[in-house]
CSV table of C-alpha atoms in Angstrom, one decimal:
chain,number,residue,atom,x,y,z
A,1,UNK,CA,-73.7,92.5,-85.2
A,2,UNK,CA,-73.5,97.6,-84.4
A,3,UNK,CA,-69.7,97.2,-84.1
A,4,UNK,CA,-69.6,94.5,-87.2
A,5,UNK,CA,-71.9,97.0,-89.2
A,6,UNK,CA,-74.6,94.9,-90.2
A,7,UNK,CA,-77.7,95.7,-89.3
A,8,UNK,CA,-79.2,98.5,-91.6
A,9,UNK,CA,-80.0,101.0,-89.1
A,10,UNK,CA,-75.4,101.1,-88.5
A,11,UNK,CA,-75.2,101.1,-92.0
A,12,UNK,CA,-77.6,104.5,-93.0
A,13,UNK,CA,-75.5,105.9,-89.9
A,14,UNK,CA,-72.9,105.6,-91.2
A,15,UNK,CA,-72.7,106.0,-94.5
A,16,UNK,CA,-76.0,107.8,-95.3
A,17,UNK,CA,-74.4,108.9,-99.2
A,18,UNK,CA,-72.5,106.1,-100.0
A,19,UNK,CA,-74.1,102.7,-99.6
A,20,UNK,CA,-72.8,101.2,-102.6
A,21,UNK,CA,-69.4,102.2,-100.6
A,22,UNK,CA,-70.0,101.2,-97.6
A,23,UNK,CA,-71.3,97.6,-99.2
A,24,UNK,CA,-68.1,96.9,-101.4
A,25,UNK,CA,-65.6,97.7,-98.0
A,26,UNK,CA,-67.8,94.6,-96.4
A,27,UNK,CA,-67.4,92.8,-99.3
A,28,UNK,CA,-63.5,93.1,-99.1
A,29,UNK,CA,-64.1,92.7,-95.4
A,30,UNK,CA,-65.1,88.8,-96.0
A,31,UNK,CA,-63.0,88.5,-98.4
A,32,UNK,CA,-59.7,88.9,-95.8
A,33,UNK,CA,-61.8,87.1,-93.2
A,34,UNK,CA,-61.1,83.8,-94.0
A,35,UNK,CA,-62.6,82.3,-90.5
A,36,UNK,CA,-65.1,84.7,-90.8
A,37,UNK,CA,-65.2,86.4,-86.7
A,38,UNK,CA,-65.8,89.0,-88.4
A,39,UNK,CA,-62.3,90.5,-87.8
A,40,UNK,CA,-59.2,90.6,-89.4
A,41,UNK,CA,-56.0,89.4,-87.4
A,42,UNK,CA,-52.7,89.9,-88.5
A,43,UNK,CA,-52.0,86.5,-89.5
A,44,UNK,CA,-55.4,86.9,-91.7
A,45,UNK,CA,-54.0,90.2,-93.6
A,46,UNK,CA,-50.3,88.6,-93.9
A,47,UNK,CA,-51.9,85.9,-96.2
A,48,UNK,CA,-54.2,88.0,-98.0
A,49,UNK,CA,-50.9,90.7,-99.0
A,50,UNK,CA,-49.2,87.7,-100.0
A,51,UNK,CA,-50.9,85.1,-101.7
A,52,UNK,CA,-54.0,87.3,-103.0
A,53,UNK,CA,-52.0,90.5,-104.1
A,54,UNK,CA,-48.9,88.7,-103.8
A,55,UNK,CA,-46.6,91.7,-101.8
A,56,UNK,CA,-43.0,90.1,-101.0
A,57,UNK,CA,-41.5,93.3,-100.6
A,58,UNK,CA,-43.6,95.9,-98.7
A,59,UNK,CA,-45.8,93.9,-97.1
A,60,UNK,CA,-44.7,95.0,-93.4
A,61,UNK,CA,-45.1,98.5,-94.3
A,62,UNK,CA,-48.7,97.7,-95.9
A,63,UNK,CA,-49.6,95.1,-93.2
A,64,UNK,CA,-48.1,98.9,-90.2
A,65,UNK,CA,-50.4,101.2,-92.7
A,66,UNK,CA,-53.8,98.2,-92.0
A,67,UNK,CA,-53.8,97.2,-88.2
A,68,UNK,CA,-53.2,101.6,-87.2
A,69,UNK,CA,-52.2,101.9,-83.8
A,70,UNK,CA,-51.0,97.6,-83.6
A,71,UNK,CA,-55.5,97.1,-83.3
A,72,UNK,CA,-55.6,93.2,-83.7
A,73,UNK,CA,-58.9,93.2,-84.8
A,74,UNK,CA,-60.8,95.3,-88.1
A,75,UNK,CA,-64.6,95.3,-87.7
A,76,UNK,CA,-65.8,95.9,-90.8
A,77,UNK,CA,-67.1,99.5,-88.9
A,78,UNK,CA,-63.2,100.3,-88.6
A,79,UNK,CA,-62.3,99.2,-91.5
A,80,UNK,CA,-64.9,101.5,-93.1
A,81,UNK,CA,-64.2,104.1,-90.7
A,82,UNK,CA,-60.2,103.8,-91.5
A,83,UNK,CA,-62.0,104.3,-95.5
A,84,UNK,CA,-63.2,107.0,-95.0
A,85,UNK,CA,-60.2,108.3,-94.0
A,86,UNK,CA,-58.1,108.0,-95.5
A,87,UNK,CA,-55.9,109.7,-98.5
A,88,UNK,CA,-57.7,107.6,-101.6
A,89,UNK,CA,-60.8,108.0,-100.9
A,90,UNK,CA,-61.0,112.1,-101.0
A,91,UNK,CA,-58.8,111.4,-104.4
A,92,UNK,CA,-60.3,114.7,-106.8
A,93,UNK,CA,-61.2,112.5,-110.7
A,94,UNK,CA,-58.4,113.3,-111.7
A,95,UNK,CA,-56.0,112.0,-109.5
A,96,UNK,CA,-57.7,109.1,-110.1
A,97,UNK,CA,-57.1,109.4,-113.8
A,98,UNK,CA,-53.3,109.4,-113.0
A,99,UNK,CA,-52.9,106.3,-110.4
A,100,UNK,CA,-55.2,104.4,-113.4
A,101,UNK,CA,-52.4,105.7,-116.1
A,102,UNK,CA,-49.4,105.8,-114.1
A,103,UNK,CA,-50.1,103.7,-111.4
A,104,UNK,CA,-51.5,101.4,-112.8
A,105,UNK,CA,-50.4,101.6,-116.8
A,106,UNK,CA,-53.7,101.4,-118.7
A,107,UNK,CA,-54.4,105.4,-119.6
A,108,UNK,CA,-56.7,103.9,-122.3
A,109,UNK,CA,-59.1,104.1,-120.1
A,110,UNK,CA,-58.6,107.7,-118.6
A,111,UNK,CA,-61.6,108.8,-120.7
A,112,UNK,CA,-63.8,106.1,-119.0
A,113,UNK,CA,-63.1,107.1,-115.9
A,114,UNK,CA,-63.8,111.3,-115.9
A,115,UNK,CA,-67.6,110.1,-118.0
A,116,UNK,CA,-68.5,107.9,-114.7
A,117,UNK,CA,-66.8,110.2,-113.0
A,118,UNK,CA,-64.5,107.4,-110.4
A,119,UNK,CA,-63.2,109.5,-107.9
A,120,UNK,CA,-61.5,107.9,-104.5
A,121,UNK,CA,-65.2,107.3,-103.1
A,122,UNK,CA,-65.8,105.0,-106.0
A,123,UNK,CA,-62.7,102.5,-105.6
A,124,UNK,CA,-64.6,99.5,-103.4
A,125,UNK,CA,-66.2,99.4,-106.0
A,126,UNK,CA,-63.9,98.1,-108.2
A,127,UNK,CA,-61.9,96.6,-105.7
A,128,UNK,CA,-65.2,93.6,-105.6
A,129,UNK,CA,-64.1,90.2,-106.7
A,130,UNK,CA,-67.5,90.6,-108.9
A,131,UNK,CA,-65.8,93.0,-111.1
A,132,UNK,CA,-70.1,93.7,-111.6
A,133,UNK,CA,-68.9,97.5,-111.9
A,134,UNK,CA,-66.0,97.0,-114.0
A,135,UNK,CA,-67.5,95.3,-116.5
A,136,UNK,CA,-71.2,97.2,-116.4
A,137,UNK,CA,-70.9,100.6,-115.7
A,138,UNK,CA,-67.6,101.2,-117.4
A,139,UNK,CA,-67.6,98.3,-119.5
A,140,UNK,CA,-64.2,97.0,-119.4
A,141,UNK,CA,-63.9,93.7,-120.8
A,142,UNK,CA,-60.4,92.1,-121.3
A,143,UNK,CA,-60.2,89.8,-118.2
A,144,UNK,CA,-56.4,91.2,-117.8
A,145,UNK,CA,-57.1,94.1,-117.2
A,146,UNK,CA,-59.8,94.6,-115.3
A,147,UNK,CA,-57.9,92.1,-112.8
A,148,UNK,CA,-55.2,94.6,-112.5
A,149,UNK,CA,-56.9,97.5,-111.5
A,150,UNK,CA,-58.6,95.2,-109.4
A,151,UNK,CA,-55.9,94.2,-107.3
A,152,UNK,CA,-54.4,98.0,-107.3
A,153,UNK,CA,-58.2,99.3,-105.9
A,154,UNK,CA,-57.6,97.2,-103.7
A,155,UNK,CA,-54.3,98.3,-102.8
A,156,UNK,CA,-54.8,101.5,-101.9
A,157,UNK,CA,-58.5,101.2,-100.9
A,158,UNK,CA,-56.8,98.6,-97.7
A,159,UNK,CA,-53.1,99.8,-98.0
A,160,UNK,CA,-53.3,103.3,-98.4
A,161,UNK,CA,-51.2,105.0,-101.6
A,162,UNK,CA,-48.5,103.3,-103.8
A,163,UNK,CA,-45.6,105.2,-102.5
A,164,UNK,CA,-44.2,106.2,-106.0
A,165,UNK,CA,-47.6,107.7,-107.0
A,166,UNK,CA,-47.0,109.5,-103.9
A,167,UNK,CA,-43.8,110.7,-105.2
A,168,UNK,CA,-45.6,111.5,-108.4
A,169,UNK,CA,-47.2,114.1,-106.8
A,170,UNK,CA,-45.1,115.6,-104.8
A,171,UNK,CA,-43.0,116.6,-107.4
A,172,UNK,CA,-45.7,117.3,-109.1
A,173,UNK,CA,-46.2,119.8,-106.7
A,174,UNK,CA,-42.3,121.2,-106.8
A,175,UNK,CA,-43.0,121.7,-110.8
A,176,UNK,CA,-45.6,123.8,-110.0
A,177,UNK,CA,-43.9,125.9,-107.1
A,178,UNK,CA,-40.9,126.1,-108.9
A,179,UNK,CA,-42.2,126.8,-112.9
A,180,UNK,CA,-44.2,128.9,-110.5
A,181,UNK,CA,-41.0,130.7,-109.0
A,182,UNK,CA,-39.9,131.4,-112.5
A,183,UNK,CA,-42.7,133.0,-113.9
A,184,UNK,CA,-43.0,135.6,-111.3
A,185,UNK,CA,-38.9,135.9,-111.8
A,186,UNK,CA,-38.5,136.8,-115.5
A,187,UNK,CA,-41.9,138.7,-114.6
A,188,UNK,CA,-40.1,140.4,-112.5
A,189,UNK,CA,-37.2,141.3,-114.8
A,190,UNK,CA,-39.1,142.0,-117.6
A,191,UNK,CA,-41.3,144.9,-115.3
A,192,UNK,CA,-37.9,145.9,-114.5
A,193,UNK,CA,-36.6,146.4,-118.0
A,194,UNK,CA,-39.5,147.8,-118.7
A,195,UNK,CA,-39.0,150.3,-116.1
A,196,UNK,CA,-35.9,150.3,-116.8
A,197,UNK,CA,-37.1,152.2,-120.6
A,198,UNK,CA,-39.4,153.8,-119.8
A,199,UNK,CA,-37.4,156.0,-117.1
A,200,UNK,CA,-35.0,156.9,-119.8
A,201,UNK,CA,-37.6,157.6,-121.8
A,202,UNK,CA,-38.7,160.3,-118.9
A,203,UNK,CA,-35.4,162.0,-118.9
A,204,UNK,CA,-34.6,161.9,-121.8
A,205,UNK,CA,-38.5,163.9,-122.3
A,206,UNK,CA,-37.3,166.0,-119.1
A,207,UNK,CA,-33.3,167.1,-121.0
A,208,UNK,CA,-35.6,168.7,-123.6
A,209,UNK,CA,-37.5,170.4,-121.6
A,210,UNK,CA,-34.7,171.4,-120.3
A,211,UNK,CA,-34.0,172.7,-123.1
A,212,UNK,CA,-36.7,174.5,-124.3
A,213,UNK,CA,-37.1,176.6,-121.1
A,214,UNK,CA,-33.0,178.1,-121.6
A,215,UNK,CA,-34.0,179.2,-124.8
A,216,UNK,CA,-37.5,180.7,-123.5
A,217,UNK,CA,-35.2,182.3,-120.8
A,218,UNK,CA,-31.9,183.3,-123.5
A,219,UNK,CA,-35.3,184.8,-125.2
A,220,UNK,CA,-36.2,186.9,-122.3
A,221,UNK,CA,-32.6,187.5,-121.5
A,222,UNK,CA,-32.3,188.8,-125.5
A,223,UNK,CA,-35.6,190.9,-124.6
A,224,UNK,CA,-34.5,192.5,-121.8
A,225,UNK,CA,-31.0,193.8,-123.3
A,226,UNK,CA,-32.7,195.3,-126.6
A,227,UNK,CA,-35.0,197.3,-124.2
A,228,UNK,CA,-32.6,198.6,-122.1
A,229,UNK,CA,-30.5,199.5,-125.3
A,230,UNK,CA,-33.5,200.8,-126.6
A,231,UNK,CA,-33.7,202.9,-123.5
A,232,UNK,CA,-30.7,204.3,-123.6
A,233,UNK,CA,-30.7,205.4,-126.8
A,234,UNK,CA,-33.2,207.2,-126.5
A,235,UNK,CA,-32.3,208.7,-123.3
A,236,UNK,CA,-29.3,209.8,-125.1
A,237,UNK,CA,-31.6,211.5,-127.8
A,238,UNK,CA,-33.1,213.3,-125.8
A,239,UNK,CA,-29.3,214.6,-123.5
A,240,UNK,CA,-28.0,216.2,-127.0
A,241,UNK,CA,-31.3,217.7,-128.5
A,242,UNK,CA,-31.3,219.3,-124.5
A,243,UNK,CA,-27.7,220.3,-125.1
A,244,UNK,CA,-28.3,221.9,-128.3
A,245,UNK,CA,-31.0,223.7,-127.4
A,246,UNK,CA,-29.6,224.9,-124.6
A,247,UNK,CA,-26.8,226.2,-126.5
A,248,UNK,CA,-28.7,227.6,-129.7
A,249,UNK,CA,-30.3,229.7,-126.8
A,250,UNK,CA,-26.6,230.8,-125.8
A,251,UNK,CA,-24.4,231.4,-128.1
A,252,UNK,CA,-21.7,233.4,-125.0
A,253,UNK,CA,-21.7,230.4,-123.2
A,254,UNK,CA,-21.4,227.8,-125.6
A,255,UNK,CA,-18.4,230.1,-126.4
A,256,UNK,CA,-17.4,230.4,-122.2
A,257,UNK,CA,-17.6,226.3,-122.1
A,258,UNK,CA,-16.3,224.9,-124.6
A,259,UNK,CA,-13.2,225.2,-126.4
A,260,UNK,CA,-13.1,226.0,-130.4
A,261,UNK,CA,-12.4,221.9,-131.0
A,262,UNK,CA,-16.0,220.8,-129.3
A,263,UNK,CA,-17.9,223.3,-130.7
A,264,UNK,CA,-16.8,222.3,-134.6
A,265,UNK,CA,-17.9,219.0,-133.4
A,266,UNK,CA,-21.6,220.5,-132.2
A,267,UNK,CA,-22.4,222.1,-135.0
A,268,UNK,CA,-21.7,219.5,-137.5
A,269,UNK,CA,-23.3,217.0,-135.4
A,270,UNK,CA,-26.4,220.1,-135.5
A,271,UNK,CA,-25.4,220.0,-139.5
A,272,UNK,CA,-26.6,216.3,-139.4
A,273,UNK,CA,-30.1,216.6,-137.8
A,274,UNK,CA,-30.5,219.1,-140.0
A,275,UNK,CA,-29.8,217.3,-142.5
A,276,UNK,CA,-31.2,214.2,-141.5
A,277,UNK,CA,-34.4,216.3,-139.7
A,278,UNK,CA,-34.8,218.2,-143.9
A,279,UNK,CA,-34.8,214.2,-145.1
A,280,UNK,CA,-36.9,213.4,-142.6
A,281,UNK,CA,-38.8,215.5,-143.6
A,282,UNK,CA,-39.3,215.6,-147.3
A,283,UNK,CA,-40.3,212.2,-146.8
A,284,UNK,CA,-43.3,213.2,-144.9
A,285,UNK,CA,-44.5,215.7,-147.4
A,286,UNK,CA,-43.7,213.1,-150.7
A,287,UNK,CA,-46.0,210.5,-149.0
A,288,UNK,CA,-48.2,212.8,-147.6
A,289,UNK,CA,-49.4,210.7,-144.3
A,290,UNK,CA,-48.4,211.1,-140.3
A,291,UNK,CA,-49.3,208.7,-137.7
A,292,UNK,CA,-52.8,210.2,-135.9
A,293,UNK,CA,-52.8,212.1,-132.6
A,294,UNK,CA,-53.4,209.4,-130.3
A,295,UNK,CA,-52.3,206.2,-132.8
A,296,UNK,CA,-49.0,205.3,-130.3
A,297,UNK,CA,-50.8,205.5,-126.8
A,298,UNK,CA,-53.0,202.6,-128.4
A,299,UNK,CA,-50.8,200.5,-129.8
A,300,UNK,CA,-48.4,201.1,-126.6
A,301,UNK,CA,-52.1,200.0,-124.6
A,302,UNK,CA,-52.3,197.1,-127.1
A,303,UNK,CA,-48.5,195.7,-126.5
A,304,UNK,CA,-49.4,195.4,-122.6
A,305,UNK,CA,-52.7,193.6,-123.2
A,306,UNK,CA,-51.1,191.3,-125.7
A,307,UNK,CA,-47.9,191.1,-123.1
A,308,UNK,CA,-50.3,190.6,-120.2
A,309,UNK,CA,-51.2,187.8,-121.7
A,310,UNK,CA,-48.3,186.3,-122.8
A,311,UNK,CA,-46.9,186.3,-118.6
A,312,UNK,CA,-50.4,184.6,-117.7
A,313,UNK,CA,-49.7,181.7,-120.0
A,314,UNK,CA,-46.1,182.0,-118.9
A,315,UNK,CA,-47.0,181.4,-115.7
A,316,UNK,CA,-49.3,178.8,-116.5
A,317,UNK,CA,-46.1,176.9,-118.5
A,318,UNK,CA,-44.2,177.6,-116.0
A,319,UNK,CA,-46.8,175.1,-112.7
A,320,UNK,CA,-46.7,173.0,-115.5
A,321,UNK,CA,-43.6,172.4,-115.7
A,322,UNK,CA,-42.8,172.6,-112.1
A,323,UNK,CA,-45.0,170.1,-111.0
A,324,UNK,CA,-43.7,167.3,-114.3
A,325,UNK,CA,-40.3,167.6,-112.5
A,326,UNK,CA,-42.1,166.9,-109.1
A,327,UNK,CA,-43.8,164.1,-110.5
A,328,UNK,CA,-40.9,162.5,-112.2
A,329,UNK,CA,-38.5,162.9,-109.2
A,330,UNK,CA,-40.9,160.9,-106.6
A,331,UNK,CA,-40.7,158.2,-109.5
A,332,UNK,CA,-37.5,158.5,-110.0
A,333,UNK,CA,-37.0,157.2,-106.3
A,334,UNK,CA,-40.2,154.9,-106.4
A,335,UNK,CA,-38.7,152.8,-108.8
A,336,UNK,CA,-35.2,153.2,-107.8
A,337,UNK,CA,-35.6,149.7,-106.9
A,338,UNK,CA,-36.7,146.1,-108.0
A,339,UNK,CA,-39.9,145.6,-105.2
A,340,UNK,CA,-40.9,149.4,-107.1
A,341,UNK,CA,-41.0,148.0,-110.3
A,342,UNK,CA,-44.4,146.5,-109.7
A,343,UNK,CA,-45.9,149.5,-107.6
A,344,UNK,CA,-48.0,151.4,-110.2
A,345,UNK,CA,-50.7,152.2,-108.6
A,346,UNK,CA,-49.7,154.6,-105.9
A,347,UNK,CA,-49.8,157.7,-107.5
A,348,UNK,CA,-48.6,158.5,-111.0
A,349,UNK,CA,-47.5,155.8,-113.0
A,350,UNK,CA,-44.4,156.9,-116.0
A,351,UNK,CA,-46.9,157.0,-119.0
A,352,UNK,CA,-49.0,159.7,-117.1
A,353,UNK,CA,-45.8,162.0,-115.8
A,354,UNK,CA,-44.1,161.3,-119.4
A,355,UNK,CA,-46.9,162.4,-121.1
A,356,UNK,CA,-47.6,165.0,-118.7
A,357,UNK,CA,-43.5,166.2,-119.2
A,358,UNK,CA,-44.2,166.5,-122.3
A,359,UNK,CA,-47.5,168.7,-122.2
A,360,UNK,CA,-45.1,171.3,-120.6
A,361,UNK,CA,-42.3,171.5,-123.4
A,362,UNK,CA,-44.8,172.1,-126.0
A,363,UNK,CA,-46.4,174.9,-123.5
A,364,UNK,CA,-43.5,176.3,-123.3
A,365,UNK,CA,-42.2,175.8,-126.7
A,366,UNK,CA,-45.9,177.6,-127.9
A,367,UNK,CA,-44.8,180.0,-125.3
A,368,UNK,CA,-41.1,180.8,-126.9
A,369,UNK,CA,-42.6,180.7,-129.8
A,370,UNK,CA,-45.1,183.4,-128.7
A,371,UNK,CA,-42.3,185.5,-127.3
A,372,UNK,CA,-40.4,185.7,-131.0
A,373,UNK,CA,-43.6,186.7,-133.1
A,374,UNK,CA,-45.0,189.0,-130.3
A,375,UNK,CA,-41.6,190.8,-130.3
A,376,UNK,CA,-40.4,190.4,-134.3
A,377,UNK,CA,-43.9,191.8,-134.8
A,378,UNK,CA,-43.9,195.2,-132.6
A,379,UNK,CA,-40.5,196.1,-133.7
A,380,UNK,CA,-41.5,196.4,-137.3
A,381,UNK,CA,-44.0,198.5,-136.4
A,382,UNK,CA,-41.9,200.5,-133.6
A,383,UNK,CA,-39.8,201.3,-137.1
A,384,UNK,CA,-43.4,201.6,-139.4
A,385,UNK,CA,-44.5,204.2,-137.1
A,386,UNK,CA,-41.1,206.2,-136.2
A,387,UNK,CA,-42.1,205.7,-132.6
A,388,UNK,CA,-41.8,204.0,-129.1
A,389,UNK,CA,-44.2,201.1,-128.7
A,390,UNK,CA,-42.2,198.5,-126.8
A,391,UNK,CA,-40.4,200.9,-123.9
A,392,UNK,CA,-43.8,202.9,-121.8
A,393,UNK,CA,-45.4,204.0,-119.2
A,394,UNK,CA,-47.1,201.1,-117.7
A,395,UNK,CA,-50.5,199.7,-118.6
A,396,UNK,CA,-52.4,201.2,-115.5
A,397,UNK,CA,-51.1,204.8,-116.6
A,398,UNK,CA,-52.2,203.8,-120.3
A,399,UNK,CA,-56.1,202.7,-119.4
A,400,UNK,CA,-56.1,206.0,-117.1
A,401,UNK,CA,-55.4,208.3,-119.3
A,402,UNK,CA,-57.1,206.5,-122.8
A,403,UNK,CA,-60.4,205.7,-120.6
A,404,UNK,CA,-60.1,209.4,-118.6
A,405,UNK,CA,-63.8,210.5,-119.4
A,406,UNK,CA,-65.6,206.8,-120.6
A,407,UNK,CA,-69.0,206.2,-118.5
A,408,UNK,CA,-68.5,203.5,-116.0
A,409,UNK,CA,-64.7,204.2,-116.1
A,410,UNK,CA,-62.4,201.1,-118.2
A,411,UNK,CA,-66.0,198.8,-117.5
A,412,UNK,CA,-66.3,200.2,-121.2
A,413,UNK,CA,-63.1,199.8,-122.2
A,414,UNK,CA,-60.0,197.9,-120.7
A,415,UNK,CA,-61.6,195.5,-118.5
A,416,UNK,CA,-64.4,194.7,-120.3
A,417,UNK,CA,-61.5,193.8,-123.7
A,418,UNK,CA,-59.6,191.9,-121.2
A,419,UNK,CA,-62.4,189.8,-119.8
A,420,UNK,CA,-63.0,188.9,-123.1
A,421,UNK,CA,-59.5,187.9,-123.5
A,422,UNK,CA,-59.9,185.7,-120.3
A,423,UNK,CA,-62.7,183.6,-121.2
A,424,UNK,CA,-60.7,183.2,-124.5
A,425,UNK,CA,-57.8,181.2,-122.7
A,426,UNK,CA,-59.9,179.2,-120.9
A,427,UNK,CA,-61.7,177.9,-123.8
């Protein structure tokens, strides 16, 4: 009949891809149906549980699972449909092997099950009484083992997965979740620890960068103080020379303006200046050399061009320093929490910020060293030449005087020189 799924048409509709499984379900149904009326009633299922499977404890639970929704008469079609919907039917090969190893206690056949791709849908063929699949396909020869596998397969096919195996699966899932949580917390701890270590290194680099910046500021202050002292000395010298000239030109005014003591002091200073002047003239005559006319202005222009390049490099270093500070502050705020330890794709990472700090510090040190070298070198040149170079009238005035009368003005002079200098800086 159609309800019992006996005709070929119904079989093909119910199980077009698993005819071996359907045939095994038919044989199991026939084994339970003692009166052969095409339906399994509660009395027949109870006898089967107690006599065939020899279950005393748990028989009621299994019988209730078999007669779902109080269905007192189970046909082949109903048994097949219940089997297809069951959890066991959807077991993977791994789950079936676990059932074989843990539920039955025969792990020696695990590789055989894996090789033959035995999964949940294959279990009805293991449960039939003729045991042909166990012997011919799987090659299991031990009759006790075959009987044990067949009974356990019959149990899970008809009555669902064993409670113990379900607990094992749940325990496995819980252990996996717990292990994943532990690994996640450990990873978060390691990331947070690495983040703190990198932050300490970055803070240390920032401190060294601040020291380099302070050293540059101190050197600039010292240079400014020396320049002011030199300007003051030059002004005092000019004032003294002017007063001496005025006093020498008008002796009467000198006598009426100063006391005898002041006059004697001024005369002594005049004699000292004359002796120094004579000594300097003698040295110049001995050396037979004096700086060429115009050398002072050209050296002053050279100093100012160097100073302009230095200022450009200094501004670049200060800009890079400010950028490194801002990136460091943003990263410090972002990574201050545990969650922030995972955020490394937005903005600059710790390594990038640390690299920018080191580059800014290196550039700042170079600027400081270059400034110290320039100050030392130009002071030596001033001593050798005997005139002022560092203190001058400025780049624009010097260019206007030195390149006056040259074709196209500054285009052949300082402008061309500065453009070449800029090209070198860009390289």
